PDB file of C-alpha atoms and ligand atoms in Angstrom:
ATOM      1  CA  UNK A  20     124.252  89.888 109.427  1.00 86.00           C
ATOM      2  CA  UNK A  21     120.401  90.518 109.029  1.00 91.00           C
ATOM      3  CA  UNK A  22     118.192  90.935 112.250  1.00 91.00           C
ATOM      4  CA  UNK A  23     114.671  89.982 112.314  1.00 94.00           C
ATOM      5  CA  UNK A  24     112.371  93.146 112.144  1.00 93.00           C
ATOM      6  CA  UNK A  25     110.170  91.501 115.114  1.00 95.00           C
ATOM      7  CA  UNK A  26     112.737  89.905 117.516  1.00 96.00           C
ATOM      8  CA  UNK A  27     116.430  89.372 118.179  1.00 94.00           C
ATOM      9  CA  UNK A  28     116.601  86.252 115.781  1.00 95.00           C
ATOM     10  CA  UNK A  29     119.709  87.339 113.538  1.00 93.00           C
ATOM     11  CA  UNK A  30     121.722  85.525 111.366  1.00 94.00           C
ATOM     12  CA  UNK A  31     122.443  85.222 107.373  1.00 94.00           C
ATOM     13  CA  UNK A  32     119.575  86.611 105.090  1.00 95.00           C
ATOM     14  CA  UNK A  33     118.631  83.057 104.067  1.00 96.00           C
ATOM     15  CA  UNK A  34     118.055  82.175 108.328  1.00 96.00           C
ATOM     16  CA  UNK A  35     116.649  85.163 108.563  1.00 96.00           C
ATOM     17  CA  UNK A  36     113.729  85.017 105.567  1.00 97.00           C
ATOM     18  CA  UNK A  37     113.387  81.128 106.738  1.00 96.00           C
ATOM     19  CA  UNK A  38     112.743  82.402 110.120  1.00 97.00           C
ATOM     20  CA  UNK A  39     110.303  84.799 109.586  1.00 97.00           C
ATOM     21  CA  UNK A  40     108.019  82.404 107.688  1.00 95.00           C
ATOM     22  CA  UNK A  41     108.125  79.948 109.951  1.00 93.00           C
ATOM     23  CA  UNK A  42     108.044  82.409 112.967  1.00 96.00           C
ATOM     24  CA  UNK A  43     105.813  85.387 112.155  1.00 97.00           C
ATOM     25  CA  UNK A  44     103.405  84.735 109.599  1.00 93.00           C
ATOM     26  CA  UNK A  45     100.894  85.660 112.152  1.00 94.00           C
ATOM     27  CA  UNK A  46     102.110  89.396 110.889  1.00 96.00           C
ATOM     28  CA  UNK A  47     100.572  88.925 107.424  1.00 95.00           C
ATOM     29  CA  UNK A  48      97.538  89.869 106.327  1.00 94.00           C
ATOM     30  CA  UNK A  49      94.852  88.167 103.608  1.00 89.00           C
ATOM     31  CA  UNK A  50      92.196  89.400 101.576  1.00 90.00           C
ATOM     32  CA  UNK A  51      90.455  87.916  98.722  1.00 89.00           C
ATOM     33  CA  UNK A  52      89.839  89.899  95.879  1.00 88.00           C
ATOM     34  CA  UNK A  53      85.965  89.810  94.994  1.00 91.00           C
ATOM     35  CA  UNK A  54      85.720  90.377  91.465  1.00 90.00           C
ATOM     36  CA  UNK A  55      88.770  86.916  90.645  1.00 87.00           C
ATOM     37  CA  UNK A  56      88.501  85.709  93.958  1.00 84.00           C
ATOM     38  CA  UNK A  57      92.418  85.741  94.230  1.00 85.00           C
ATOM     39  CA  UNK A  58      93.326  85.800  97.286  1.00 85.00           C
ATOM     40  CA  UNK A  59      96.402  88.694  98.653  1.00 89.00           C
ATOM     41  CA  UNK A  60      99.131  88.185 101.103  1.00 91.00           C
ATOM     42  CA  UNK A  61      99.435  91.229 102.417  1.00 95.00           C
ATOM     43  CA  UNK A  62     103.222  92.247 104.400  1.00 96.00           C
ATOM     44  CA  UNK A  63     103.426  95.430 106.093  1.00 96.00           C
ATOM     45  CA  UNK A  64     106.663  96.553 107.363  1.00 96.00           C
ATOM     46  CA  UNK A  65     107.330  97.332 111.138  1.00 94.00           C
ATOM     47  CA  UNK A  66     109.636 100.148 110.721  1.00 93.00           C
ATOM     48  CA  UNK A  67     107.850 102.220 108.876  1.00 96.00           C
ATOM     49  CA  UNK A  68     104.472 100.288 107.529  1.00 96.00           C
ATOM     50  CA  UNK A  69     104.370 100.058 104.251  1.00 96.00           C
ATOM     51  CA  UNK A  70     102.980  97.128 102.925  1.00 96.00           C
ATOM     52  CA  UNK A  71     103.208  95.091  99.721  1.00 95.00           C
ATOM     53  CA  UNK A  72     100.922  92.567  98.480  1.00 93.00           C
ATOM     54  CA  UNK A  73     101.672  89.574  96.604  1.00 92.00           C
ATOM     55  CA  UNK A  74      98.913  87.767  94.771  1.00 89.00           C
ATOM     56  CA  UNK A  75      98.221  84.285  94.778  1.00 84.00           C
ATOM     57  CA  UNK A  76      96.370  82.583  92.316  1.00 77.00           C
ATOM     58  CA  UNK A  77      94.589  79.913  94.824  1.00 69.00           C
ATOM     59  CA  UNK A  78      91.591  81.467  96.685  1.00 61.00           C
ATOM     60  CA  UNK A  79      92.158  80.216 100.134  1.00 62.00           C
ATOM     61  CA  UNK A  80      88.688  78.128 100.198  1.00 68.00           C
ATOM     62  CA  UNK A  81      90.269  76.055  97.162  1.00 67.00           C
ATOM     63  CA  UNK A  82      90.575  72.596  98.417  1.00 65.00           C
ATOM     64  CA  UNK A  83      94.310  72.290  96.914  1.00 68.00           C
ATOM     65  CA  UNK A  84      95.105  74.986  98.781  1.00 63.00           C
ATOM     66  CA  UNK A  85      97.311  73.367 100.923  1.00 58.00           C
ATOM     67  CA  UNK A  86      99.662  74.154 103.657  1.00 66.00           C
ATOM     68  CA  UNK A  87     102.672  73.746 101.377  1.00 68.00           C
ATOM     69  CA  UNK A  88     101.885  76.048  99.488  1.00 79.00           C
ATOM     70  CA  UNK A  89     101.068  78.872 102.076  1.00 82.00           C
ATOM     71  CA  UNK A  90     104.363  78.012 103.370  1.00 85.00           C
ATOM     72  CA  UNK A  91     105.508  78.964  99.650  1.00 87.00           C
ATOM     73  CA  UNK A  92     103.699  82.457  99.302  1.00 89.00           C
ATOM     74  CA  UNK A  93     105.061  83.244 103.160  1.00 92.00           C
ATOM     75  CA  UNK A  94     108.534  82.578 101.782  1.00 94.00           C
ATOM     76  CA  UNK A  95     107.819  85.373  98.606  1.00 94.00           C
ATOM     77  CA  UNK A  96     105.771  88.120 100.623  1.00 95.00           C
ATOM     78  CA  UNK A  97     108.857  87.744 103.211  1.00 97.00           C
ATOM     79  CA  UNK A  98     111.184  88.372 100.181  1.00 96.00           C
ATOM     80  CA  UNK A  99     109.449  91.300  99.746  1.00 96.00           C
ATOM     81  CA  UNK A 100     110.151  92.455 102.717  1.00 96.00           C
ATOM     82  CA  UNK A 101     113.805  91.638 103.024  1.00 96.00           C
ATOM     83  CA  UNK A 102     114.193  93.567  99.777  1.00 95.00           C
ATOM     84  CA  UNK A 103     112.435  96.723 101.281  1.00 96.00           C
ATOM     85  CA  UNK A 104     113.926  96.568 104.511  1.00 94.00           C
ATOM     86  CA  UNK A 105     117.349  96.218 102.338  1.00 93.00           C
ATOM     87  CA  UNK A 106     115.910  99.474 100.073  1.00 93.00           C
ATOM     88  CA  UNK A 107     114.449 101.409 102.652  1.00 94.00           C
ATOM     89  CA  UNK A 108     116.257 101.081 106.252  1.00 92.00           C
ATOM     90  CA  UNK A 109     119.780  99.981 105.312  1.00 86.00           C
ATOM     91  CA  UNK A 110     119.595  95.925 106.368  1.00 83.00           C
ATOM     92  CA  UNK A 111     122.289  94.342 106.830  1.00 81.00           C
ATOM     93  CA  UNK A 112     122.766  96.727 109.677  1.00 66.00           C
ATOM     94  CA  UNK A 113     126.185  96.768 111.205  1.00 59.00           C
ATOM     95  CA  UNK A 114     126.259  94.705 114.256  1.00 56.00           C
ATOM     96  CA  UNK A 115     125.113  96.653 117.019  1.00 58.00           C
ATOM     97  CA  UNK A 116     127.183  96.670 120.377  1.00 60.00           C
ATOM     98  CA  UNK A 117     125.889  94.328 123.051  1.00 59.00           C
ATOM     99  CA  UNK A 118     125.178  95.377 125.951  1.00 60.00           C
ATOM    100  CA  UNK A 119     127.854  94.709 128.945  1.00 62.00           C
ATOM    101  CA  UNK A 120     127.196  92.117 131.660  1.00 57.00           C
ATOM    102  CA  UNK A 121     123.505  90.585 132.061  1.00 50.00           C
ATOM    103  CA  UNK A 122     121.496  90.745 128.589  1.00 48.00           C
TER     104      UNK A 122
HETATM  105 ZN1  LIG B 225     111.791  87.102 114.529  1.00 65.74          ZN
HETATM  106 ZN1  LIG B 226     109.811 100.247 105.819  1.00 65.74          ZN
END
């Protein structure tokens, strides 16, 4: 069972990586490259924030730029992140007790 790094969402890794794209992209970054004009998703991890980039060829400002496809590039830096999290701080973790009564 994976658990989202940002919330209590938890489920398989496939529900998990859906979730997070559709639920925290707000935790990526951007930056366009000046010299190609590329533009970077940039993912930084919670636990211990170290962040990857993943390059997309589409500057933001290009018209075709579409929603879609941001949905697309959420789905690989998110990947990215999943594998680190996998690497780094030993995802799946083992289900942690819940708490008795009220939670
Ligand atoms: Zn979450
Ligand atoms: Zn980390």
């Amino acid at each position: 069972m994976f658990r989202c790094p940002y919330c209590e969402f938890s489920g398989k890794r496939s529900e998990v990586h859906n979730h997070l794209a559709e639920s925290h992209a707000d935790t990526l970054g951007t930056r366009v490259d000046e010299f190609t004009g590329h533009t970077f998703f940039i993912v930084t991890c919670p636990v211990c924030g170290a962040s990857y980039e993943q390059v997309t060829k589409k500057a933001r400002r290009d018209p075709s730029f579409v929603s879609e496809y941001e949905h697309e590039i959420r789905l690989v830096v998110f990947d990215l992140l999943l594998y680190h999290l996998q690497g780094e701080h030993n995802l799946p973790s083992p289900p942690s007790p819940l708490p008795m009564g009220e939670g």
